[in-house]
Short mmCIF file of C-alpha atoms and ligand atoms in Angstrom, two decimals:
data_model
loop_
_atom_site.label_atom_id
_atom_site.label_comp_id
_atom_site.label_asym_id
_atom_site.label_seq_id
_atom_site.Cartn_x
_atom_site.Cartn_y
_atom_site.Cartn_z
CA UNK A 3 -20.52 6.54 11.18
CA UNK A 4 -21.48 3.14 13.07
CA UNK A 5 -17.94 1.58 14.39
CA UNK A 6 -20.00 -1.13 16.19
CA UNK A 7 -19.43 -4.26 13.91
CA UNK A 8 -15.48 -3.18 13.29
CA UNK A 9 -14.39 -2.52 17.09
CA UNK A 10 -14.04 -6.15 17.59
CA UNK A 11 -10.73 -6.96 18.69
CA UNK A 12 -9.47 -5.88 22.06
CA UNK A 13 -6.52 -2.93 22.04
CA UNK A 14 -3.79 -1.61 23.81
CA UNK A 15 -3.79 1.67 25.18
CA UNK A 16 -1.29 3.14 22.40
CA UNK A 17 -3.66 1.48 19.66
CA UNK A 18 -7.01 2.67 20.99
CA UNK A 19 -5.00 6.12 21.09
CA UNK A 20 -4.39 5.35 16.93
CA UNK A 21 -7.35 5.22 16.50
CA UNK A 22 -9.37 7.65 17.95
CA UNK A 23 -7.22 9.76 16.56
CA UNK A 24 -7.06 8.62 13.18
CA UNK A 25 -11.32 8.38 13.06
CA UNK A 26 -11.22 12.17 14.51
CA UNK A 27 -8.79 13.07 11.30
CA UNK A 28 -11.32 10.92 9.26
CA UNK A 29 -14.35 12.60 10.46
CA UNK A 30 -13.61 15.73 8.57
CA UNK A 31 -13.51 14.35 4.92
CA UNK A 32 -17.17 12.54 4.40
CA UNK A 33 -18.14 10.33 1.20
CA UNK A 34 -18.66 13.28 -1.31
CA UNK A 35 -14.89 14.13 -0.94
CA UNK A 36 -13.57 10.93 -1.44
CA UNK A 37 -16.72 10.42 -3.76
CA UNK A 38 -15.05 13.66 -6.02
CA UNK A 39 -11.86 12.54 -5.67
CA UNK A 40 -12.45 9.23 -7.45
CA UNK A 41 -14.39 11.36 -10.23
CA UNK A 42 -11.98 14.16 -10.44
CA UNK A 43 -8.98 11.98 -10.37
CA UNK A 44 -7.17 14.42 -8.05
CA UNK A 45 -5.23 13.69 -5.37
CA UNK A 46 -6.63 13.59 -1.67
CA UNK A 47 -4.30 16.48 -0.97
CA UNK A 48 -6.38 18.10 2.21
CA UNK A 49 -6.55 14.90 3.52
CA UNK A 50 -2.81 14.32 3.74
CA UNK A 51 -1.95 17.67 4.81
CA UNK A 52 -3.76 16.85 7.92
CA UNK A 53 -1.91 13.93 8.51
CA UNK A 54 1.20 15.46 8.08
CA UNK A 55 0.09 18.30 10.39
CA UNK A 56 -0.51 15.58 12.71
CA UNK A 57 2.82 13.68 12.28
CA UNK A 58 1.40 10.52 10.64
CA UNK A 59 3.37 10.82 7.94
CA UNK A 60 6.25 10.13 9.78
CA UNK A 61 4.81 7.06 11.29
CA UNK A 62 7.98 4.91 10.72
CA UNK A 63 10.48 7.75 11.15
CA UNK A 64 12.25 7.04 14.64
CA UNK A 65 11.82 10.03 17.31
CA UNK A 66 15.48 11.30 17.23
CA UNK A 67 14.86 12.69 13.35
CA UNK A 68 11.65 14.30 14.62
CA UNK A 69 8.88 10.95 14.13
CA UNK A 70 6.82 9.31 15.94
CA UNK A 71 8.74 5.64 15.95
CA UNK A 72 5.38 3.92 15.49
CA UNK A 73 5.41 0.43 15.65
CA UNK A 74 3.65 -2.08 13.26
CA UNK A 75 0.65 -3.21 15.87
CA UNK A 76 -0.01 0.43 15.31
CA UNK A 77 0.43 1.27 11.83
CA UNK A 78 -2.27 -1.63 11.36
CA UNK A 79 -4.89 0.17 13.22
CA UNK A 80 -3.97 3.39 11.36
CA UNK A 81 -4.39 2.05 7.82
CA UNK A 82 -7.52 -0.06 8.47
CA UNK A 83 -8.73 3.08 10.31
CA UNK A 84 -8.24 5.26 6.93
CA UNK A 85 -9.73 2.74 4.36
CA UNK A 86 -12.72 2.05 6.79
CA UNK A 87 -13.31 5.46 7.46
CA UNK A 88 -14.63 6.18 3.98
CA UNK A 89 -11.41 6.37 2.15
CA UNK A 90 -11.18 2.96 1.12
CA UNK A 91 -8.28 1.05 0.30
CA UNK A 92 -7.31 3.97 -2.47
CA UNK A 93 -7.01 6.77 0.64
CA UNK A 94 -4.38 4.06 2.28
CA UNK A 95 -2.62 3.58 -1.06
CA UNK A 96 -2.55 7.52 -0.95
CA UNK A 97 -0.40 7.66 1.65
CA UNK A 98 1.32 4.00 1.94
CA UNK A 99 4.23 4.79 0.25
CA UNK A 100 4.89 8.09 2.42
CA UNK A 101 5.01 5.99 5.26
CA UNK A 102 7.08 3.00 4.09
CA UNK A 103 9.40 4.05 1.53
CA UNK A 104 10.84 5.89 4.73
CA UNK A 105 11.98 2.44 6.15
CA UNK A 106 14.90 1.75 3.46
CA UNK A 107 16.33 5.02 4.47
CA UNK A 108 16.12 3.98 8.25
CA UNK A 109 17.56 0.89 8.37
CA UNK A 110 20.20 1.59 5.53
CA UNK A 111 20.76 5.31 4.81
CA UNK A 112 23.93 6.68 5.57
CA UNK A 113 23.79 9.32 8.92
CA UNK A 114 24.33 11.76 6.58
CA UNK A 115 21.53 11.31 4.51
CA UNK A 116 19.31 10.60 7.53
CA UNK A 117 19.83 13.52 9.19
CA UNK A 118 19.65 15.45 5.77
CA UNK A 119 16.44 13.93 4.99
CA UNK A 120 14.00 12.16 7.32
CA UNK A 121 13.39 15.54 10.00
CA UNK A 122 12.34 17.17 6.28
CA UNK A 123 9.79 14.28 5.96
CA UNK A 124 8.74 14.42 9.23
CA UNK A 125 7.49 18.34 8.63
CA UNK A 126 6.16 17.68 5.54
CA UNK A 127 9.19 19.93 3.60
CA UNK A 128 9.69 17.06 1.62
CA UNK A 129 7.97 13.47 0.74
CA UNK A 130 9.36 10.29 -0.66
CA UNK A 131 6.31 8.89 -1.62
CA UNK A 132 7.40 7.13 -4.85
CA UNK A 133 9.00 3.26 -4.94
CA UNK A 134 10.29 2.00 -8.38
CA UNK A 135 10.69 -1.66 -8.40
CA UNK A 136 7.76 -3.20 -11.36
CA UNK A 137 9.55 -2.98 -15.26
CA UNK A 138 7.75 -4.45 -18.15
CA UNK A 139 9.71 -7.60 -18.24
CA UNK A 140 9.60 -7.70 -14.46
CA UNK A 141 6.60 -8.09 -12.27
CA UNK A 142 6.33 -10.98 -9.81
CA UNK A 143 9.35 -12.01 -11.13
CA UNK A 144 11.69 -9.04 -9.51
CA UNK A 145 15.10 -10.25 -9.69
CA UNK A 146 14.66 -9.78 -13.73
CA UNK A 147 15.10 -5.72 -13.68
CA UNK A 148 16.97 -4.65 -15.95
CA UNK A 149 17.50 -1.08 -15.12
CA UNK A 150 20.93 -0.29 -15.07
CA UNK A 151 23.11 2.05 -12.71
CA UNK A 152 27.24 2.40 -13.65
CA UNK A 153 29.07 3.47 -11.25
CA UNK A 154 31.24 6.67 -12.96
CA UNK A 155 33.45 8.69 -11.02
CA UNK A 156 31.36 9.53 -7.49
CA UNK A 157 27.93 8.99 -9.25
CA UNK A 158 26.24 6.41 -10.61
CA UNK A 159 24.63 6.42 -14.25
CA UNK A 160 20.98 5.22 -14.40
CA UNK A 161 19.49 3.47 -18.05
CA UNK A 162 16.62 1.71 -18.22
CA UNK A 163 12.43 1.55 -17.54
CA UNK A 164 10.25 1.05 -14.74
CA UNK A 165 6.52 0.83 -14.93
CA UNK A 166 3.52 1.13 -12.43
CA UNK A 167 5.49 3.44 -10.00
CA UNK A 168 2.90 5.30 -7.94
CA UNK A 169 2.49 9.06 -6.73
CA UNK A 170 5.64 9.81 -8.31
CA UNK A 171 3.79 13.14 -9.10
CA UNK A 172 3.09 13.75 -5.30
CA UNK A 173 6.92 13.24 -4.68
CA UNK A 174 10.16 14.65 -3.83
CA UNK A 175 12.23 11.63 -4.03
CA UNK A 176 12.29 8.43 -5.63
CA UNK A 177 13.28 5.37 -4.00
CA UNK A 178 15.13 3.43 -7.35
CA UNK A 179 15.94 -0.82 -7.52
CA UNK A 180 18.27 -0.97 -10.29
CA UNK A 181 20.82 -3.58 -10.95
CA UNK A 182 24.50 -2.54 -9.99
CA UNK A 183 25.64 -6.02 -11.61
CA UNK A 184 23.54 -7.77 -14.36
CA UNK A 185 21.64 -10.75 -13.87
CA UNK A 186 23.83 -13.22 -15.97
CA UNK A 187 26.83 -11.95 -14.08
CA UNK A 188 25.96 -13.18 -10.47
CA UNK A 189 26.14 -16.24 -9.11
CA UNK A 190 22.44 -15.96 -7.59
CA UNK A 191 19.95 -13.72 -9.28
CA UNK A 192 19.05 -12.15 -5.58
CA UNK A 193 22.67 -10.40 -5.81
CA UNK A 194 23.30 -7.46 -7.66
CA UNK A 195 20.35 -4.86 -7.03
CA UNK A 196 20.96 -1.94 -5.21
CA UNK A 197 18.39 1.02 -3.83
CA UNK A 198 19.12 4.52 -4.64
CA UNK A 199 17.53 7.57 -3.58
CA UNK A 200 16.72 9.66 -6.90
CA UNK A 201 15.90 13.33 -6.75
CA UNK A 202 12.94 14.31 -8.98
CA UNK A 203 13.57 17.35 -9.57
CA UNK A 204 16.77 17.09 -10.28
CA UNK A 205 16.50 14.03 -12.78
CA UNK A 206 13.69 16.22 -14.36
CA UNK A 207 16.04 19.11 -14.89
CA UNK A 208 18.94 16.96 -15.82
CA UNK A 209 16.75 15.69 -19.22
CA UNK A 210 17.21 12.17 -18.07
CA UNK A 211 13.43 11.18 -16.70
CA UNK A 212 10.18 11.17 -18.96
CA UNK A 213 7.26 9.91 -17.62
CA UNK A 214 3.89 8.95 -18.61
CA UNK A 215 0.91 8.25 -16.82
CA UNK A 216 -0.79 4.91 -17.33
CA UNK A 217 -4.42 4.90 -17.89
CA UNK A 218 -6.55 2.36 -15.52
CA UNK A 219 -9.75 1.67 -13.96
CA UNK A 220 -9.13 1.83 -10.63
CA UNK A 221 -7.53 4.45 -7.59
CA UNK A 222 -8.56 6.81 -9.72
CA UNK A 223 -6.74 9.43 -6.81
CA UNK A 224 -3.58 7.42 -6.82
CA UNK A 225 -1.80 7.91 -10.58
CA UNK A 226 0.50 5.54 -11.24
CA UNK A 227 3.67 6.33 -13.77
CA UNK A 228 5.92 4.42 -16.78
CA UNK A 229 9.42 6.31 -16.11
CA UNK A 230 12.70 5.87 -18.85
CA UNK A 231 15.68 7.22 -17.37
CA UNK A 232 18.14 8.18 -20.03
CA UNK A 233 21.83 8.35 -18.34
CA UNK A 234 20.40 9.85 -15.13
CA UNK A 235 23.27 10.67 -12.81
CA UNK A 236 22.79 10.25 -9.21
CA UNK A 237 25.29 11.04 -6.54
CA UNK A 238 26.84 7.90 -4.43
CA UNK A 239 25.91 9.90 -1.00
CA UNK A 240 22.44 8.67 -2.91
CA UNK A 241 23.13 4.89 -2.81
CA UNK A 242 20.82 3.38 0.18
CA UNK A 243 22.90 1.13 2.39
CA UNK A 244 25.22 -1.70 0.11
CA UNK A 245 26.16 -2.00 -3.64
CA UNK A 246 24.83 -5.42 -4.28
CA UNK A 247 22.54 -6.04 -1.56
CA UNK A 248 19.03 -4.08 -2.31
CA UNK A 249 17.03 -7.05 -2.73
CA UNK A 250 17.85 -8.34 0.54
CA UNK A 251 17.19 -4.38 2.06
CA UNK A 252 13.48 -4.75 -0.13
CA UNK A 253 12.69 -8.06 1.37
CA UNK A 254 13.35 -6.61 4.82
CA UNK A 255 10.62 -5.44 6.04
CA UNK A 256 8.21 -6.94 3.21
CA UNK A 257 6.61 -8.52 6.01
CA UNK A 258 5.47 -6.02 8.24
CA UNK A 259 4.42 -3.91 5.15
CA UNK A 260 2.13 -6.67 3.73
CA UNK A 261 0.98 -7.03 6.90
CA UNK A 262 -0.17 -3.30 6.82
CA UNK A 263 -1.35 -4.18 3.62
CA UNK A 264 -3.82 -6.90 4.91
CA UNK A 265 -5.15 -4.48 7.62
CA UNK A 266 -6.49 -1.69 4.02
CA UNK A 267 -7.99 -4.56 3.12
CA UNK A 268 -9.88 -5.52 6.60
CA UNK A 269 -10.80 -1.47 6.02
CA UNK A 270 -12.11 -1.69 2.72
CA UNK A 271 -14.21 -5.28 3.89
CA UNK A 272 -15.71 -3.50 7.21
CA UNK A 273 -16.87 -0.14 5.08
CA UNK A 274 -18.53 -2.36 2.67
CA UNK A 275 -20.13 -4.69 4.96
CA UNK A 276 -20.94 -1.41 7.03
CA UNK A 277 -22.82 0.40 3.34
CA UNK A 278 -24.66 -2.84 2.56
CA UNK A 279 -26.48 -3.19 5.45
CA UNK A 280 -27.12 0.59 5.72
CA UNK A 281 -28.90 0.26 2.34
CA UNK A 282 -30.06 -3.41 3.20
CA UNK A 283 -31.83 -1.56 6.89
CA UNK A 284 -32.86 1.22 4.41
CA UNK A 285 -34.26 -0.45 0.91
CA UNK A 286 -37.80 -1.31 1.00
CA UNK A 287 -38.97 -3.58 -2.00
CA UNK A 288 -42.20 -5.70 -1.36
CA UNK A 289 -43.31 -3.87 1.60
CA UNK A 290 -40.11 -4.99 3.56
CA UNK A 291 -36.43 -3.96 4.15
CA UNK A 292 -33.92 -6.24 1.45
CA UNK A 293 -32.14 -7.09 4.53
CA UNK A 294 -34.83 -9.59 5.97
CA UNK A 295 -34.32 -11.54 3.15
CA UNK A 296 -31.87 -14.14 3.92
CA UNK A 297 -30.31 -13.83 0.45
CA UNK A 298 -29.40 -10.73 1.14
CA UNK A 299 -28.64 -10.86 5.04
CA UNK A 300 -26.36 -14.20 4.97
CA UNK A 301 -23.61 -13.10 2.05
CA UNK A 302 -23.17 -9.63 4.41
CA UNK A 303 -22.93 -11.63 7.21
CA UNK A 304 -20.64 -14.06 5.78
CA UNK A 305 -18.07 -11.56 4.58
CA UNK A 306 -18.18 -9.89 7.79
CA UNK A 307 -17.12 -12.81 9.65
CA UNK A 308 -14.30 -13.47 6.95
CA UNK A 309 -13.49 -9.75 7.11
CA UNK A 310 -13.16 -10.14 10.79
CA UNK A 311 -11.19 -13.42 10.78
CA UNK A 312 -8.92 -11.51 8.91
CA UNK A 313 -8.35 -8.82 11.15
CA UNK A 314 -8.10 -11.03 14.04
CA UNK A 315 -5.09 -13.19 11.68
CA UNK A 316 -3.65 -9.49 11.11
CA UNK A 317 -3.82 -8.39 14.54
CA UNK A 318 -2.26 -11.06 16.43
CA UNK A 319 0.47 -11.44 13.45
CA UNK A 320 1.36 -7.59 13.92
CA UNK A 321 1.53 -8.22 17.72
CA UNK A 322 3.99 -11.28 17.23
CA UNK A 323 7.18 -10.30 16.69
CA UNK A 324 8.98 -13.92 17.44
CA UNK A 325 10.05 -16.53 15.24
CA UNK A 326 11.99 -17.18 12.07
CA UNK A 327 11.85 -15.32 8.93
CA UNK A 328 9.80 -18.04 7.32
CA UNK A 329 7.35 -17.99 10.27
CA UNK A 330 6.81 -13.88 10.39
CA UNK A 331 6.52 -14.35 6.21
CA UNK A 332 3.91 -17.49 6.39
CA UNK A 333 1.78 -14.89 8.94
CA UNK A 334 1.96 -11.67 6.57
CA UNK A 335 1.37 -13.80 3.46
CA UNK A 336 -1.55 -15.94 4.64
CA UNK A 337 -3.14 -12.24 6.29
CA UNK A 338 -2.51 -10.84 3.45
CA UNK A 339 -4.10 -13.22 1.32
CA UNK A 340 -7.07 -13.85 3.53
CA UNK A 341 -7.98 -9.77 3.68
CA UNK A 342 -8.02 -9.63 0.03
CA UNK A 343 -10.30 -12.44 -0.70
CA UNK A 344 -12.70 -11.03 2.49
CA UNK A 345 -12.73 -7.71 1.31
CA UNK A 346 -13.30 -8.84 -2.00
CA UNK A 347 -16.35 -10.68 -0.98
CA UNK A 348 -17.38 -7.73 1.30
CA UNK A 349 -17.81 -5.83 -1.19
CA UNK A 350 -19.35 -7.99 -3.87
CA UNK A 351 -22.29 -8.42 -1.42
CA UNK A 352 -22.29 -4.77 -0.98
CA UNK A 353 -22.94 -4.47 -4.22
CA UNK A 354 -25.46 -7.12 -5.02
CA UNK A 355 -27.02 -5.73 -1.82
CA UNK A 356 -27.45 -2.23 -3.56
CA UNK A 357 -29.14 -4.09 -6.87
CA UNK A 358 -28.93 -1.75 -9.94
CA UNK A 359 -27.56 0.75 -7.51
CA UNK A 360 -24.35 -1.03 -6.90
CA UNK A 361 -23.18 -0.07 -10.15
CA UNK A 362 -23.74 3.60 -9.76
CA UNK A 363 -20.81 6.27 -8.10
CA UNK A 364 -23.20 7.75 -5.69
CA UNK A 365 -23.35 4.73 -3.65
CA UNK A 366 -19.48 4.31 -3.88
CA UNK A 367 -19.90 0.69 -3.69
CA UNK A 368 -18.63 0.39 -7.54
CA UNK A 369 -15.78 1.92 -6.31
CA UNK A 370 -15.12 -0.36 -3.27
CA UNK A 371 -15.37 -3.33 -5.59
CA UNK A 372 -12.79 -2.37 -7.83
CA UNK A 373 -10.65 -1.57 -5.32
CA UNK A 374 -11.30 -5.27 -3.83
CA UNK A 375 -10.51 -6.45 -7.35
CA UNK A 376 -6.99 -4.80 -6.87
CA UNK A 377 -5.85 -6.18 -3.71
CA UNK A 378 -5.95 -9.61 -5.58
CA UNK A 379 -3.19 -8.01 -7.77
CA UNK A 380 -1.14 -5.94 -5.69
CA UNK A 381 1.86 -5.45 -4.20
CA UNK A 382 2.04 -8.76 -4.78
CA UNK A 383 -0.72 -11.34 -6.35
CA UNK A 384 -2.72 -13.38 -4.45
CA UNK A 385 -1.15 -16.40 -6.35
CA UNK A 386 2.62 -15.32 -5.18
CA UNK A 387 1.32 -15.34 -1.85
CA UNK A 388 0.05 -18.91 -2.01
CA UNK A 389 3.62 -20.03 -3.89
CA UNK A 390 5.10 -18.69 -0.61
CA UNK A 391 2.46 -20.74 1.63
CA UNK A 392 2.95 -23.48 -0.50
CA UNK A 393 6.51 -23.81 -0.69
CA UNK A 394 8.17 -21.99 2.84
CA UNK A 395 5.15 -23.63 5.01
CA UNK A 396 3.98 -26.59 3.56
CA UNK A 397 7.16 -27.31 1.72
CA UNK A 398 5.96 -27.75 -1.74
CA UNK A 399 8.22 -27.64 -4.55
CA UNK A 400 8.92 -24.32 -5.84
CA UNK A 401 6.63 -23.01 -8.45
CA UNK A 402 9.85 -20.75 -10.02
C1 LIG B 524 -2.38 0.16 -9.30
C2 LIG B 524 -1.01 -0.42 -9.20
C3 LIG B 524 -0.04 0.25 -8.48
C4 LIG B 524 1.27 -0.26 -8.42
N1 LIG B 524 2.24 0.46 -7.79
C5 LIG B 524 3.54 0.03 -7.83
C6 LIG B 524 4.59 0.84 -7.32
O1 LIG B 524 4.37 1.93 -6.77
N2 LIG B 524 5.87 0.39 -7.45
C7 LIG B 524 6.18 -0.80 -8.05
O2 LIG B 524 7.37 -1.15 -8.14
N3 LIG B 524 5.19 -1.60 -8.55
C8 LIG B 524 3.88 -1.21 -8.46
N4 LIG B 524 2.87 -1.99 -8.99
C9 LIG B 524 3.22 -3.24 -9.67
C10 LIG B 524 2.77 -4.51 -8.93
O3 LIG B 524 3.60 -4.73 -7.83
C11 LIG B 524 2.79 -5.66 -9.96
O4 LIG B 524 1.74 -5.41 -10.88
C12 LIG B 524 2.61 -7.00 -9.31
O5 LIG B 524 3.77 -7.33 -8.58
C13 LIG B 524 2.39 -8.11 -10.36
O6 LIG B 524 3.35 -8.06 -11.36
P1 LIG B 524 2.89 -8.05 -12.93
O7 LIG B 524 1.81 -7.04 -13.06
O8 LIG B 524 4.11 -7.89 -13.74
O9 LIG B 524 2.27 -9.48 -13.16
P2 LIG B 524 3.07 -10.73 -13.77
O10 LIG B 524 4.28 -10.99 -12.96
O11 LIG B 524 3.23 -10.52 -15.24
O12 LIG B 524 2.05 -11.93 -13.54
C14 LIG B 524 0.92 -12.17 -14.40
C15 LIG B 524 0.04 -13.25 -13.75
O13 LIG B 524 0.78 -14.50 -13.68
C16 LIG B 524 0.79 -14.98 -12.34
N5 LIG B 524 2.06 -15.66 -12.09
C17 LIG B 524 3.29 -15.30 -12.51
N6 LIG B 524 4.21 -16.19 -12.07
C18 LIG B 524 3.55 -17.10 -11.32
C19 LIG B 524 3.94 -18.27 -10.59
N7 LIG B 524 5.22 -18.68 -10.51
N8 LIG B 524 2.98 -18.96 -9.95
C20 LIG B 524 1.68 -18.58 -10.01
N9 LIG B 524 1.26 -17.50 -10.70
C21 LIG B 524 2.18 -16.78 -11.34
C22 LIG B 524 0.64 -13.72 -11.47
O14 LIG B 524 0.15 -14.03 -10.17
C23 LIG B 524 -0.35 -12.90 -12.31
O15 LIG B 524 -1.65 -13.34 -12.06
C24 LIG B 524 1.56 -1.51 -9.04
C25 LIG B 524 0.56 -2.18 -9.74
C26 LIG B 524 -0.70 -1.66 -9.83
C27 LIG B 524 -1.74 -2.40 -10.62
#
């Protein structure tokens, strides 16, 4: 595959390492597999085996538990490397959560559970691929779960719902937000939410998890769940770091993550660009290649220098580690923000590029535009990123 209009950006030594590495990996799963994959709705499973033969799945996990203590300037190249490789922004979504649901368990997890856990990840003997924040009645608006945990003895009991939790069925372990205090009981609605580590298995076997997979349009490969937990009891070893303080523990590291995020979408922009004007070189209509007509040349062109504005944004932010909070957050949310709308317009000129062809699978364009239509929505939407712009950078009056 052509890497000549994506190898833009100067790298480090460690980063050109990423990804030479991660293209290598990439090399051995062309566009039929991810092509069947979409079609079949099954999971990229040879694809992730050979990243966790190859220790990427530990990415995050530091060295001592048996990872490779990557740090975010590298993570970056790895994801755009995956979605740009073919995979698209689904193949990063694939194996996002692998990678970052370890973090929680980092920063907070007791030694104990540490040592239990993460050198298990880090072989691939276990995976912790599932995060359950989303409920029905609680979306952008996340301090409104209502999923209950009661502390009982040494465990805690879990009631409640939680809906659009991904690859729960490609996972070991859950990583549960649940309030430990109801909303009206706190004095800010921030307090009260706690992270616990849930067992699937074991909440299977206990009777107390039933879940259903929601039908949609899109990530065909990545199957997203509604869950009802029914007095689920989970030990207290299984509490991640304090009662009380999990939505400060999930807004740690938000940053870096979305920034990740932003770098699937500079993928997903720089393998559409990179089809269209394949089929725009190849596509001859009256006597002459589509791509010499302007209409069809400048809207490729365009999202390519987006896309790579984007990158450049992501880059630098994922190389700048100073600042305050606010700062680091104005950086991932305006990267964010700006790789969604690129990549969005990537591949809506991929696709008008390909004419009736852009709506069929074989081109896999479709699919790259629906997946562009999703990075508007998640993790978070493109409007909650501008309410952030607007109110921690320009200092606008909150929206909420
Ligand atoms: C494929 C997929 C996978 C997902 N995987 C996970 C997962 O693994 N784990 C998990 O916890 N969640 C997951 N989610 C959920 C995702 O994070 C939410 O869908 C997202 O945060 C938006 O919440 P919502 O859908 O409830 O939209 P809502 O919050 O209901 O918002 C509806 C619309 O109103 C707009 N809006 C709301 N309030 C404001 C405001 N104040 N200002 C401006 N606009 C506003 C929103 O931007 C949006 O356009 C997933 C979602 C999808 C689609």
């Amino acid at each position: 595959m052509a890497h000549r209009f994506r190898d833009t950006i100067p790298l480090s030594e460690q980063q050109r390492l990423v990804r030479r590495s991660i293209r290598e990996i990439c090399d051995n799963f062309d566009r039929a597999y991810w092509r069947d994959r979409a079609q079949e709705g099954t999971y990229p499973r040879e694809f992730v085996d050979e990243l966790i033969d190859n220790g990427w799945m530990a990415a995050l996990i530091p060295e001592e538990y048996g990872g490779a203590g990557m740090e975010t300037s590298e993570v970056v190249v790895m994801m755009e490397e995956i979605a740009a490789n073919g995979g698209g922004f689904s193949a990063a979504q694939a194996v996002h959560g692998g990678i970052y649901n370890t973090v929680p368990l980092v920063e907070y997890g007791s030694e104990e559970l540490k040592s239990e856990l993460l050198p298990k990840v880090a072989d691939g003997e276990a995976s912790i691929q599932a995060f359950g924040l989303t409920e029905p009645n609680a979306g952008s608006d996340s301090t409104s779960i209502e999923t209950r945990a009661e502390k009982d003895g040494d465990e805690y009991v879990v009631n409640g719902q939680k809906i659009w939790t991904s690859r729960v069925d490609q996972s070991d372990y859950l990583v549960l937000v649940a309030r430990t205090t109801p909303k009206s009981e706190v004095e800010k609605s921030t307090r009260g939410i706690s992270m616990f580590l849930v067992d699937l298995d074991d909440a299977l076997a206990q009777g107390a998890l039933e879940m259903e997979e929601i039908s949609k349009s899109v990530s065909e490969f990545v199957h997203s769940y509604e869950l009802w937990f029914e007095d689920l009891r989970v030990p207290e070893e299984y509490l991640i770091g304090e009662e009380g303080e999990g939505f400060y523990q999930v807004l740690d590291g938000l940053n870096e993550e979305r920034l990740v995020i932003a770098a699937e979408c500079v993928g997903l922009g720089e393998l559409a660009v990179e089809r269209g004007v394949e089929y725009a070189n190849e596509r001859e209509v009256f006597g002459r290649p589509v791509g010499k007509n302007q209409s069809i040349q400048h809207p490729l062109a365009d999202a390519h220098a987006r896309v790579q504005a984007a990158k450049q944004m992501t880059y630098d932010a994922a190389d700048a580690t100073g600042g305050s909070s606010e700062e680091i957050g104005a950086r991932a949310n305006m990267s964010k923000y700006l790789a969604a709308e690129a990549c969005f317009e990537a591949a809506d000129a991929a696709v008008q590029t390909h004419g009736g062809f852009g709506v069929a699978t074989e081109y896999d364009v479709e699919r790259y535009f629906r997946e562009a239509r999703l990075t508007r929505l998640v993790p978070i939407t493109q409007q909650l990123a501008l309410n952030y712009i607007g109110e921690n950078v320009l200092g606008l009056p909150r929206s909420y």
